[in-house]
Short mmCIF file of C-alpha atoms and ligand atoms in Angstrom, two decimals:
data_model
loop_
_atom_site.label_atom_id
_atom_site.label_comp_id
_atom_site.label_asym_id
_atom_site.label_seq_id
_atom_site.Cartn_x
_atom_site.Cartn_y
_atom_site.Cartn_z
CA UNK E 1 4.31 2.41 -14.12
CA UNK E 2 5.43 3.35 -17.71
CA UNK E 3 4.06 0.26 -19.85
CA UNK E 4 5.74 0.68 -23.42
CA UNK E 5 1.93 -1.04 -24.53
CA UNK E 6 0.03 1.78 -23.51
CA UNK E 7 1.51 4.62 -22.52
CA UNK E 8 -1.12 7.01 -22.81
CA UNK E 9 -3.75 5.38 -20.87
CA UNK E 10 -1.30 4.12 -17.90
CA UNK E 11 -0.65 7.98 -17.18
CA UNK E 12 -3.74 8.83 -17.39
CA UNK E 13 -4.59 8.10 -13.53
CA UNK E 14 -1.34 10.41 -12.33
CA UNK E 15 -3.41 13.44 -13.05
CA UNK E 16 -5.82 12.01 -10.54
CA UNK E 17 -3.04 11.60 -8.12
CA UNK E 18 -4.09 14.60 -5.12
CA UNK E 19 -3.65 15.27 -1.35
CA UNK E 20 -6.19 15.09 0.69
CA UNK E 21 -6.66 15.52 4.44
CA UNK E 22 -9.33 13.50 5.78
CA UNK E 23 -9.60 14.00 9.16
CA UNK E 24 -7.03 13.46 11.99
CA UNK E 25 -7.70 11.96 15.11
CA UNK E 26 -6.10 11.73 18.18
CA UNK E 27 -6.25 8.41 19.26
CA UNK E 28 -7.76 5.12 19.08
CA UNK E 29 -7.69 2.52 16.27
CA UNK E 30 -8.16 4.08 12.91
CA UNK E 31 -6.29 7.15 12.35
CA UNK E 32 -6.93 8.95 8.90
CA UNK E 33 -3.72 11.31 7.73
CA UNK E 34 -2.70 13.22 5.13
CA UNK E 35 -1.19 11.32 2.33
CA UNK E 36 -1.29 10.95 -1.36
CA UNK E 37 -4.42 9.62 -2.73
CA UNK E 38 -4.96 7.80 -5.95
CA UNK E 39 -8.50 9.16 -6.78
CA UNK E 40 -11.00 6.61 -7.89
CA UNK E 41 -11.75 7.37 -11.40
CA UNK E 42 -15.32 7.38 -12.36
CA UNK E 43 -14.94 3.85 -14.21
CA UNK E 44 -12.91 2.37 -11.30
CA UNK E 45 -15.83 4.21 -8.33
CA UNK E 46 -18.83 2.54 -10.01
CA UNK E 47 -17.36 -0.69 -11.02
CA UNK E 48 -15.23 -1.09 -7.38
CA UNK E 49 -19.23 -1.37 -5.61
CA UNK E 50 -20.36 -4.76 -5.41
CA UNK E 51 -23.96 -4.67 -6.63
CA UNK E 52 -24.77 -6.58 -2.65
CA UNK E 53 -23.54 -3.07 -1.50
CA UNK E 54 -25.65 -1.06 -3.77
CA UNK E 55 -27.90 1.00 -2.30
CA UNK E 56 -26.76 0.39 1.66
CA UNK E 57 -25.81 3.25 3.74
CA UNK E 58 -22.18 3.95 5.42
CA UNK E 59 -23.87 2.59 8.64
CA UNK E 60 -25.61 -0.38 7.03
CA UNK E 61 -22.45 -1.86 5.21
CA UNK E 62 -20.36 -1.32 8.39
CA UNK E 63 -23.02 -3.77 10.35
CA UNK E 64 -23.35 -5.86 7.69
CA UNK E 65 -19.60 -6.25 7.68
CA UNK E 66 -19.27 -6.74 11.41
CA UNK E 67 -22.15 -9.41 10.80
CA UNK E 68 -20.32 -11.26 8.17
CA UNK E 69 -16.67 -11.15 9.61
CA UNK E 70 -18.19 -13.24 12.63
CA UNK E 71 -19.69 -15.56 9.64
CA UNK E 72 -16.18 -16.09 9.02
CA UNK E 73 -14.31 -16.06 12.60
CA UNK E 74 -17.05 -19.00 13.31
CA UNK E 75 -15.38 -21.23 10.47
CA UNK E 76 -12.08 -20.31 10.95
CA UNK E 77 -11.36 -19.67 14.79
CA UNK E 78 -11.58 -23.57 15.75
CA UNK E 79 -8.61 -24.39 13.82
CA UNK E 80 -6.57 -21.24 15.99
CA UNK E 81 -7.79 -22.44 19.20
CA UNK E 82 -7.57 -26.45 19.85
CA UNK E 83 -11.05 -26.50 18.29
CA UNK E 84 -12.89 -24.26 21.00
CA UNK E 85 -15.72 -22.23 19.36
CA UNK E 86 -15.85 -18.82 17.78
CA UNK E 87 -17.67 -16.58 20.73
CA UNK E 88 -18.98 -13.38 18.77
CA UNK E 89 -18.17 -9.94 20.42
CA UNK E 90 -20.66 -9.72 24.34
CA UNK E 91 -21.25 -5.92 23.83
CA UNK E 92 -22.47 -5.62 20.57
CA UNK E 93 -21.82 -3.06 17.91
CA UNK E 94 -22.10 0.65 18.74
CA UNK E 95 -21.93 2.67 15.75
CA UNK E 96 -22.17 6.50 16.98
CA UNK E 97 -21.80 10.40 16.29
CA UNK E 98 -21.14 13.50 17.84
CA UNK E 99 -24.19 13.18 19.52
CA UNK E 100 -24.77 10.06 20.17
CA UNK E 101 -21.49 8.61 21.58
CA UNK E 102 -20.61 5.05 22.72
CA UNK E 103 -20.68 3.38 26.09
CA UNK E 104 -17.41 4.26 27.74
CA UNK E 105 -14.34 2.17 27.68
CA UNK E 106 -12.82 1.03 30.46
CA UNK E 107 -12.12 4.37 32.21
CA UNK E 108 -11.37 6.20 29.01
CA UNK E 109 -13.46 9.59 29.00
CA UNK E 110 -16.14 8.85 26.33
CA UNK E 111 -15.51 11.79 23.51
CA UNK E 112 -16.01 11.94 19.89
CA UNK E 113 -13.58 10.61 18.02
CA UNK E 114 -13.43 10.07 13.99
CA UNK E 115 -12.40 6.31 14.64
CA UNK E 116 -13.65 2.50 14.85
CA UNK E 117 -11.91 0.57 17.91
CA UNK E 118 -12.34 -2.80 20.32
CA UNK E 119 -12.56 -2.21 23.59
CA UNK E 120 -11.52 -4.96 25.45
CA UNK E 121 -12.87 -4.23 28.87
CA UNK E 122 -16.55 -4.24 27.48
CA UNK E 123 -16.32 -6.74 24.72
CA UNK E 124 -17.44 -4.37 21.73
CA UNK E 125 -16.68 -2.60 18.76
CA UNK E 126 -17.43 0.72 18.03
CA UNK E 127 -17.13 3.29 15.00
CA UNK E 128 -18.03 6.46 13.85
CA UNK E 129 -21.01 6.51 11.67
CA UNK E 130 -20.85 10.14 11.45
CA UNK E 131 -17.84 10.99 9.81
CA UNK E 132 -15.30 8.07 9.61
CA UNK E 133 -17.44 5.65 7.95
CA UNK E 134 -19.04 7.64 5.36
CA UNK E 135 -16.20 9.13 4.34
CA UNK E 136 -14.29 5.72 3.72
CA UNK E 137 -17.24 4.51 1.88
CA UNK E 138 -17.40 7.27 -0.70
CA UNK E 139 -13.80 7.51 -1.61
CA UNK E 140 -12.90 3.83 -1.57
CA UNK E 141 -15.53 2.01 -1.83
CA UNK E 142 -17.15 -0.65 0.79
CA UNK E 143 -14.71 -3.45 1.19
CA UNK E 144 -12.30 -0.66 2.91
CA UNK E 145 -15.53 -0.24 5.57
CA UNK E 146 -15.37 -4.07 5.25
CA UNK E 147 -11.47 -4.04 6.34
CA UNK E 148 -11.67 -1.41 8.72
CA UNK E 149 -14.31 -3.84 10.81
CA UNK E 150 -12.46 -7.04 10.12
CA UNK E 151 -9.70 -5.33 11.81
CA UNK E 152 -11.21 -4.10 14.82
CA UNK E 153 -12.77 -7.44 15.28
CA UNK E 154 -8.98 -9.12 14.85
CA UNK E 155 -8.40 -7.40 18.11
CA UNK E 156 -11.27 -9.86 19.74
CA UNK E 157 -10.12 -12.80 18.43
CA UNK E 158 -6.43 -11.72 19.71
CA UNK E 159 -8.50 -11.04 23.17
CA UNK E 160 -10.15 -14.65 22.54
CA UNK E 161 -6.34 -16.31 21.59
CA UNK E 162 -4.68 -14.31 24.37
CA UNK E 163 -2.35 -12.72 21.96
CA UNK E 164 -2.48 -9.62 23.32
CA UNK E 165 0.89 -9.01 25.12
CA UNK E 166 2.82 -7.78 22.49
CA UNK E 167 4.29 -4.77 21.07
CA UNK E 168 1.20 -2.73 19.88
CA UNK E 169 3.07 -2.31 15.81
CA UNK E 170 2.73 -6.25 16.41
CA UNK E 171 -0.55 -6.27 17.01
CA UNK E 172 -1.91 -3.70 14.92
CA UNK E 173 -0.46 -5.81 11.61
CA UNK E 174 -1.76 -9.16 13.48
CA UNK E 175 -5.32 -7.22 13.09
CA UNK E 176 -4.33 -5.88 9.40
CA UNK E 177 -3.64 -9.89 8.90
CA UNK E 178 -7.12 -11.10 10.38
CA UNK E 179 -8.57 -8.32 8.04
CA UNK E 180 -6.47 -10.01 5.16
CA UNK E 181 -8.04 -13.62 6.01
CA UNK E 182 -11.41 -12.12 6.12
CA UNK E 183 -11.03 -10.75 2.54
CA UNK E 184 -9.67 -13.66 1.02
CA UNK E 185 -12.62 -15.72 2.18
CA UNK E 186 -15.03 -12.74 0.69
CA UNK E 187 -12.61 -12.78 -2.71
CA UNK E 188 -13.57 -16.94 -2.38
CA UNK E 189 -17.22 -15.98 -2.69
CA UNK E 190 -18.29 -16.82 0.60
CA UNK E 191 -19.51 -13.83 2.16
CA UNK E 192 -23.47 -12.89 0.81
CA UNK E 193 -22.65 -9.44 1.89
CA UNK E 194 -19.53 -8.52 -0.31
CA UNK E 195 -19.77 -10.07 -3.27
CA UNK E 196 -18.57 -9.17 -7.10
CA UNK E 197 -15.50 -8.18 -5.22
CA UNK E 198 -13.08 -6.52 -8.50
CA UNK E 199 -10.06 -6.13 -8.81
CA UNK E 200 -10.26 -2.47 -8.70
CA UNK E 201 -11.85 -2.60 -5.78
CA UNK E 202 -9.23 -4.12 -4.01
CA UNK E 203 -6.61 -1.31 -5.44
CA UNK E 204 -9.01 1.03 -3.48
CA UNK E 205 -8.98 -0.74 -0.48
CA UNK E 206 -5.33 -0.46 -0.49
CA UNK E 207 -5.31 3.12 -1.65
CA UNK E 208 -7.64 3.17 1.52
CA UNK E 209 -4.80 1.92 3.22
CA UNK E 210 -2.16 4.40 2.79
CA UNK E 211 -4.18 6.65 4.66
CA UNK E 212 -4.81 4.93 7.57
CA UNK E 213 -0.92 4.39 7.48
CA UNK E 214 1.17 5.59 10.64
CA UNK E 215 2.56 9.53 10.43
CA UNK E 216 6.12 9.01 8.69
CA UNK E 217 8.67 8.89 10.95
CA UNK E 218 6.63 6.99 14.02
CA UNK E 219 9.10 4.78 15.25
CA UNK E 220 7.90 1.32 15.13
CA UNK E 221 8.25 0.80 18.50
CA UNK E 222 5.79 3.94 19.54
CA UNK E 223 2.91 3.00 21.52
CA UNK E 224 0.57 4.39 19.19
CA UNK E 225 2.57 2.75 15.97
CA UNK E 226 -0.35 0.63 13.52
CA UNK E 227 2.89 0.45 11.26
CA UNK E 228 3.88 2.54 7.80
CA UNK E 229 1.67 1.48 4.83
CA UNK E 230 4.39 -0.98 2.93
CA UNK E 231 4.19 -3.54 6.40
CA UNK E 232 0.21 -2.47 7.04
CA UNK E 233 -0.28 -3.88 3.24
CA UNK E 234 2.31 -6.70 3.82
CA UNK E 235 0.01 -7.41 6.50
CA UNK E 236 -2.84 -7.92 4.60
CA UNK E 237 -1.93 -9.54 2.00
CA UNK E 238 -0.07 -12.09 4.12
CA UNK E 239 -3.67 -12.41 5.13
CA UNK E 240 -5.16 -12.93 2.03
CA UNK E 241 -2.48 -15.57 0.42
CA UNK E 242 -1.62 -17.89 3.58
CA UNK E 243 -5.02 -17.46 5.68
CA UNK E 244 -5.58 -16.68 9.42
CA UNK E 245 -3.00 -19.51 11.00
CA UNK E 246 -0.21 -17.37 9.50
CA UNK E 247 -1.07 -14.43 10.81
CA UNK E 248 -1.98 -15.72 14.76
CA UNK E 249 1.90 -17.02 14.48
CA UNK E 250 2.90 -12.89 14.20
CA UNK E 251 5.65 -12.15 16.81
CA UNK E 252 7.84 -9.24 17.26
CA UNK E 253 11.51 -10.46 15.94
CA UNK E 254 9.62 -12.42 13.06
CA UNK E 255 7.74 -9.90 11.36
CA UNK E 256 9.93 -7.59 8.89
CA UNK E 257 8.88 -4.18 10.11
CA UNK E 258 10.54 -1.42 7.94
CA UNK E 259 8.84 1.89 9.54
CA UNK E 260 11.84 3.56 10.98
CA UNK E 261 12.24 6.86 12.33
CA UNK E 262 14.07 10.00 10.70
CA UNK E 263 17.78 9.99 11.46
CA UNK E 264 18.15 13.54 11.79
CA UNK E 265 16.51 16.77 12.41
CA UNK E 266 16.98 17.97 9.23
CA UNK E 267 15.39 14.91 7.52
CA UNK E 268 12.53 15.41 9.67
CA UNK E 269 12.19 19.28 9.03
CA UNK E 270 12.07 18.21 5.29
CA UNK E 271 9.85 15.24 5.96
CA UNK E 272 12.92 13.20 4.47
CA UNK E 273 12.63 14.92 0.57
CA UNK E 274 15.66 16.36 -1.07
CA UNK E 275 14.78 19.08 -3.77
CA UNK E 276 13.43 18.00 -6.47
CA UNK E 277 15.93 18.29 -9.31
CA UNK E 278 18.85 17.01 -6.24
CA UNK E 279 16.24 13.77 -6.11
CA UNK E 280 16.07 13.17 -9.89
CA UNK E 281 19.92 13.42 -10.26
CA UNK E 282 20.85 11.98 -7.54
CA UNK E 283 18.11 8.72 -7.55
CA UNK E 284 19.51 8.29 -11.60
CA UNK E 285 22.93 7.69 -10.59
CA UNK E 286 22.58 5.57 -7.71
CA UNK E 287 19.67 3.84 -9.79
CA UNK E 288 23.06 2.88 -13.03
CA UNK E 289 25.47 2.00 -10.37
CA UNK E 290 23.59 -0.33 -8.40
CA UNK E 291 22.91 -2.02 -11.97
CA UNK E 292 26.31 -2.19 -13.19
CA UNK E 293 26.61 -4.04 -10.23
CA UNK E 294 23.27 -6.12 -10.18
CA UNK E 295 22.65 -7.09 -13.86
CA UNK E 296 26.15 -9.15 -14.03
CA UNK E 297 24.61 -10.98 -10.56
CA UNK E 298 21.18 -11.45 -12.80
CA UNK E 299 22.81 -12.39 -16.47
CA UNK E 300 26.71 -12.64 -16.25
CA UNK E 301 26.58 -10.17 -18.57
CA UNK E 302 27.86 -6.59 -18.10
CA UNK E 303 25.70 -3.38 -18.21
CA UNK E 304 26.02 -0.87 -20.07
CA UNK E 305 25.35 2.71 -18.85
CA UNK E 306 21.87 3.64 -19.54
CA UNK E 307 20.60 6.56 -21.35
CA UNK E 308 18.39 9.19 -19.47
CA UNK E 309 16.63 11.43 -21.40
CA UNK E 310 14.58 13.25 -19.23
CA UNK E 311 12.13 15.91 -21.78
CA UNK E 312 9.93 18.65 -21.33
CA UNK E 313 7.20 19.40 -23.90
CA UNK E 314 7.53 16.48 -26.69
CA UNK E 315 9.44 13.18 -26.30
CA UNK E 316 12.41 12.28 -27.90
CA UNK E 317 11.86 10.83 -30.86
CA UNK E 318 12.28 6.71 -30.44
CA UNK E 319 12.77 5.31 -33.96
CA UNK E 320 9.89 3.39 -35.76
CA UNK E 321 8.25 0.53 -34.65
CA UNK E 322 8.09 1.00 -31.43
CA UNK E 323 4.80 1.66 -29.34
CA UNK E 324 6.31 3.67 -26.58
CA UNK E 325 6.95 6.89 -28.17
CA UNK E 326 4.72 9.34 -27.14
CA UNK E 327 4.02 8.41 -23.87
CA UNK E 328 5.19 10.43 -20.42
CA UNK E 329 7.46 7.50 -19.76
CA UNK E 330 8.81 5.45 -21.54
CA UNK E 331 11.79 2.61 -22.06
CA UNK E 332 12.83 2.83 -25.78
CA UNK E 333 13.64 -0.39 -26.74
CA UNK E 334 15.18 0.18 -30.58
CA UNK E 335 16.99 3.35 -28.97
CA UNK E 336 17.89 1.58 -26.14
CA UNK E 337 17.14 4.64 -23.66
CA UNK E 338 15.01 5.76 -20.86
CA UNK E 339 12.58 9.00 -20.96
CA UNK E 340 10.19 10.52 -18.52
CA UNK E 341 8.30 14.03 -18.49
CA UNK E 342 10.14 16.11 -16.64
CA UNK E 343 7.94 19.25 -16.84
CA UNK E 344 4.71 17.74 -15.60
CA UNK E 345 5.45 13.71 -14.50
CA UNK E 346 8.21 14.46 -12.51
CA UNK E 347 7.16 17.47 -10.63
CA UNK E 348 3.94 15.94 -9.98
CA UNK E 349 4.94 12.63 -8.70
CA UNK E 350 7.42 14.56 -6.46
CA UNK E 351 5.21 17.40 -5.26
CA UNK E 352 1.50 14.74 -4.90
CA UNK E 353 3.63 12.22 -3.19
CA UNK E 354 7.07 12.64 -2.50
CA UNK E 355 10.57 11.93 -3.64
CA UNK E 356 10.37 8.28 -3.72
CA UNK E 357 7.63 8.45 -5.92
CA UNK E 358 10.46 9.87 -8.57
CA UNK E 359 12.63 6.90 -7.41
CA UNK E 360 9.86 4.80 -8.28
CA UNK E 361 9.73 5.98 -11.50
CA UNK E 362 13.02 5.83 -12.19
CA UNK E 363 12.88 2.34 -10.30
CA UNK E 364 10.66 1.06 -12.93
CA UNK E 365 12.33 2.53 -15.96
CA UNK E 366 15.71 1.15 -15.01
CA UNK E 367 14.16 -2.23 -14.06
CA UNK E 368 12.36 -2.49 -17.59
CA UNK E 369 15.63 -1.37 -19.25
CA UNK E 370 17.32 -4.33 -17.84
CA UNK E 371 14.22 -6.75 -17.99
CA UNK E 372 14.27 -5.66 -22.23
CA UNK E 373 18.06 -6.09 -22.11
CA UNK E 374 17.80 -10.00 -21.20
CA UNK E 375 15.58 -10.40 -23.77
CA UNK E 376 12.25 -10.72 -21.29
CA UNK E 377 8.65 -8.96 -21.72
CA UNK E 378 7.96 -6.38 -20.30
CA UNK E 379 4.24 -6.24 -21.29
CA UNK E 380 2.92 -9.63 -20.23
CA UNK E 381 1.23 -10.07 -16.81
CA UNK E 382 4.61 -12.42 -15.56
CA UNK E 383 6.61 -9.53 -17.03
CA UNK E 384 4.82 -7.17 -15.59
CA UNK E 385 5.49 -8.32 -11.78
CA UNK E 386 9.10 -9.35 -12.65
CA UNK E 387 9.84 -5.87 -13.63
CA UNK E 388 8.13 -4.74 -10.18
CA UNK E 389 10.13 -7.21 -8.36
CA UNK E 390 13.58 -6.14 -10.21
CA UNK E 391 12.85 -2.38 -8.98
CA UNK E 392 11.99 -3.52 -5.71
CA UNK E 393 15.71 -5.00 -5.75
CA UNK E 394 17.43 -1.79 -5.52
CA UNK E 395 15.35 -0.63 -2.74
CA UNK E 396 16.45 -3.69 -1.30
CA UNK E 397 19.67 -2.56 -1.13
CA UNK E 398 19.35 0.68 -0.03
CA UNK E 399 17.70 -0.26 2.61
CA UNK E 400 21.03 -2.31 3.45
CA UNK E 401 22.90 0.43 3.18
CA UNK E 402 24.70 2.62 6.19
CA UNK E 403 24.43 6.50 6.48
CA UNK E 404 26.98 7.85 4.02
CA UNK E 405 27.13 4.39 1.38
CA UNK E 406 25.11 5.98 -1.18
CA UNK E 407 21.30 7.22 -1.56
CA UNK E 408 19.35 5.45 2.01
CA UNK E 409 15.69 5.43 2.42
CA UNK E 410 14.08 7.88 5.24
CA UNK E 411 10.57 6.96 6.64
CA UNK E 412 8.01 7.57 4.52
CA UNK E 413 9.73 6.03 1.43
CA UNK E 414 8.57 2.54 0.77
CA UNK E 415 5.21 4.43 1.22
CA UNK E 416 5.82 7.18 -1.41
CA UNK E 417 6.92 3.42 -3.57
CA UNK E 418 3.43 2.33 -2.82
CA UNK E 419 1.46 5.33 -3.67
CA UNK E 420 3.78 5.94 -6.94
CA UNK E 421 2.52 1.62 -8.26
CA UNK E 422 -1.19 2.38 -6.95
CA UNK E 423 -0.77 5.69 -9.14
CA UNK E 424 0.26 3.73 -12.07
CA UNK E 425 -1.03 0.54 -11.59
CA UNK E 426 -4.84 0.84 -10.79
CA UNK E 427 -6.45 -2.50 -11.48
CA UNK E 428 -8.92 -0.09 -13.97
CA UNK E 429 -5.83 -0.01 -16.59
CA UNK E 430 -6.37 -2.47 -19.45
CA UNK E 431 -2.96 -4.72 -18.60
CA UNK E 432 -5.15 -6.15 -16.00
CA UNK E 433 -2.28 -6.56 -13.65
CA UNK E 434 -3.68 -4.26 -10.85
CA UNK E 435 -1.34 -2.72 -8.36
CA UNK E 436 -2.80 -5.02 -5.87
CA UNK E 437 -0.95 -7.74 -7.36
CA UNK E 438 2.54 -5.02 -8.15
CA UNK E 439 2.48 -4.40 -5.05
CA UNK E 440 3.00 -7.67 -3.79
CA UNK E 441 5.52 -8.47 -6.39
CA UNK E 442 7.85 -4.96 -5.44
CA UNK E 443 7.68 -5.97 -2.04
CA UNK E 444 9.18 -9.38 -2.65
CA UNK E 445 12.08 -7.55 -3.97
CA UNK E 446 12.48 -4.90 -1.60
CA UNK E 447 12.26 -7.83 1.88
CA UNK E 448 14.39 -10.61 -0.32
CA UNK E 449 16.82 -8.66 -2.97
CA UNK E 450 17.41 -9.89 -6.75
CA UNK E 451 17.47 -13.67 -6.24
CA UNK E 452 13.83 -13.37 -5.47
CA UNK E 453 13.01 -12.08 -9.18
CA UNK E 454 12.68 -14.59 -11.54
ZN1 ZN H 1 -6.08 -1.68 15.49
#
């Protein structure tokens, strides 16, 4: 996000920002789409490795994972189940490859598949060594590897609970959750086989994340739903700040599941973008009007319309002192108006992740405008999140919103939000507030509106 403190160096990751298509599989547990990708940047890839995981292959850390999330089930499954031990998985571990393929399941044909997965009828976990698990290793680092297993192995504890007749979005988060209680006991420093967890590791595991997310559009309720990447992270992070109790409670009607699908056939031919300079426009306007309406709620005072400046080539000039000038985005306090690169930022955030990613933006911008205008930082950690929260606000309310009141969200957009803060907001940045952390803090405005943003 544009940080008036150090504008240069927060943009600096957006040139990283790229597509990539992994693989895509069929079926099974872990799928691995196409989706925007925050790429590690060469300080963020060596210092996101815990020195335990130095040196250990794929296949190794993936064991080693499996090993220590049954370390943790044993301590924490007594409390979920009247006090009945922790029974680890009967059938083992069966990493494999194309070659070498695991025991079949059930009476699913045995093929290769780039996935990990519990199967229920034989008691074991499985993943692909090959491909899967290599690849999620090198381009996010361990703990994802670490996640992936803690989540295949929240499937046997749901077996173990008898949790398992629900909705499969339901259960696929419950798993995301277990992974989530998992890392917060390795962020606790109990595991010996992650340790030096960083901060920017943990932005990697949730870059991870966003491509293991469901196909936009997947309605929630499809079979083969895991859930969009805004409830997959909500999941986790549930898991991480109120423990494993919280997430065995998961039922379908409690849990606020936002993946919806496209509303027409246009939005879905489109994968729910309008044209770039339509988006800009169009997200600006419904961005000032749902202020003039919200900063009276947040200060009694009125708004006033804010400038948008939107340059190509060399900022507007934003008069003396005042850090933010010369950055790609900018809120200028002393000129009281909002900037953003519209020849390069714009475009890029629009065409590497979508048009949400531009809301975002402008999201932010607006939300620092008004966070400046009461008189709050904008720079300090607290700030920081409040101006996440704030922005998550007005996606609150579009997300109220019927067809035809205004600007509405298709699927895919709270995850274009996410990529857009883990493109700004890697933990690597010197603010120290990772997007870990922003994350949390949008989505508390986007599930509970302005009230929740102190
Ligand atoms: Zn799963």
């Amino acid at each position: 996000m544009p940080n008036p403190q150090q504008p240069e160096t927060r943009y600096r990751a957006l040139t990283a920002v790229v597509l990539t298509l992994l693989l895509t599989a069929v079926s099974g547990c872990v799928t691995v789409r196409e989706s925007a990708r925050p790429e590690a940047s060469a300080d963020a890839g060596t210092s996101s490795r815990p020195s335990s995981a130095a040196g250990r292959t794929p296949n190794e850390v993936a064991t080693a994972a499996a090993q220590d999330v049954e370390r943790f089930w044993t301590g924490a499954y007594p409390a979920l189940s009247d006090g009945a031990a922790f029974v680890p998985v009967r059938g083992g571990y069966h990493p494999y490859t194309r070659t070498s393929l695991p025991p079949a399941c059930g009476d699913q044909r045995t093929a290769y598949q780039p996935n990990a997965f519990y199967c229920p009828d034989g008691d074991f976990i499985a993943w692909d060594a090959q491909t899967l698990i290599p690849q999620l290793q090198q381009q996010f680092g361990p703990l994802l590897v670490g996640v992936v297993l803690a989540h295949e192995y929240g499937h046997a504890v749901q077996t173990r609970l008898a949790l398992g007749d629900q909705p499969t979005v339901v259960l696929e988060q419950q798993a995301d959750c277990f992974a989530g209680a998992w890392t917060a006991d390795v962020l606790a420093g109990h595991s010996p086989a992650f340790r030096g967890v960083t901060p920017a590791q943990l932005d990697n595991t949730v870059a991870g994340l966003l491509q293991l997310r469901d196909q936009p559009g997947t309605p929630a309720q499809a079979p083969e739903a895991h859930g969009n990447a805004f409830d997959r992270i909500r999941a986790l992070q549930d898991g991480v700040q109120k423990g494993a109790a919280t997430c065995a409670a998961y039922r379908a009607g409690t849990l606020p599941v936002t993946e919806v699908p496209f509303t027409s056939r246009q939005d879905a031919a489109n994968g729910g973008d309008l044209p770039y300079a339509e988006a800009v426009s169009s997200l600006a306007d419904d961005a000032q009007e749902y202020w003039s309406r919200a900063y009276p709620q947040l200060t009694g005072a009125p708004w006033r319309d804010l400038r948008v400046e939107p340059f190509t080539g060399t900022p507007p000039a934003c008069p003396a002192p005042d850090p933010a000038a010369g950055g790609s985005a900018f809120y200028c306090t002393s000129g009281d108006f909002v900037t953003f690169d519209n020849g390069r930022l714009g475009p890029q955030l629009y065409r590497n992740i979508g048009d949400n990613a531009v809301g975002m933006l402008l999201g932010d911008l607006f939300a620092r405008a008004a966070q400046d205008r009461r008189g709050q930082s904008t720079s300090t950690r607290s700030g920081q999140l409040t101006v996440d929260c704030l922005a998550g606000s007005w996606t609150h309310e579009q997300l109220q919103r019927q067809p035809g009141q205004g600007l509405t969200l298709s699927p895919g957009d709270l995850d274009e939000a996410v990529a857009a803060l883990l493109a700004f907001g890697r933990a690597s940045e010197q603010t120290g507030t990772g997007a870990f952390d922003r994350i949390a803090s949008y989505r508390d405005g986007v599930l509970r509106g302005l009230d929740s943003c102190s």
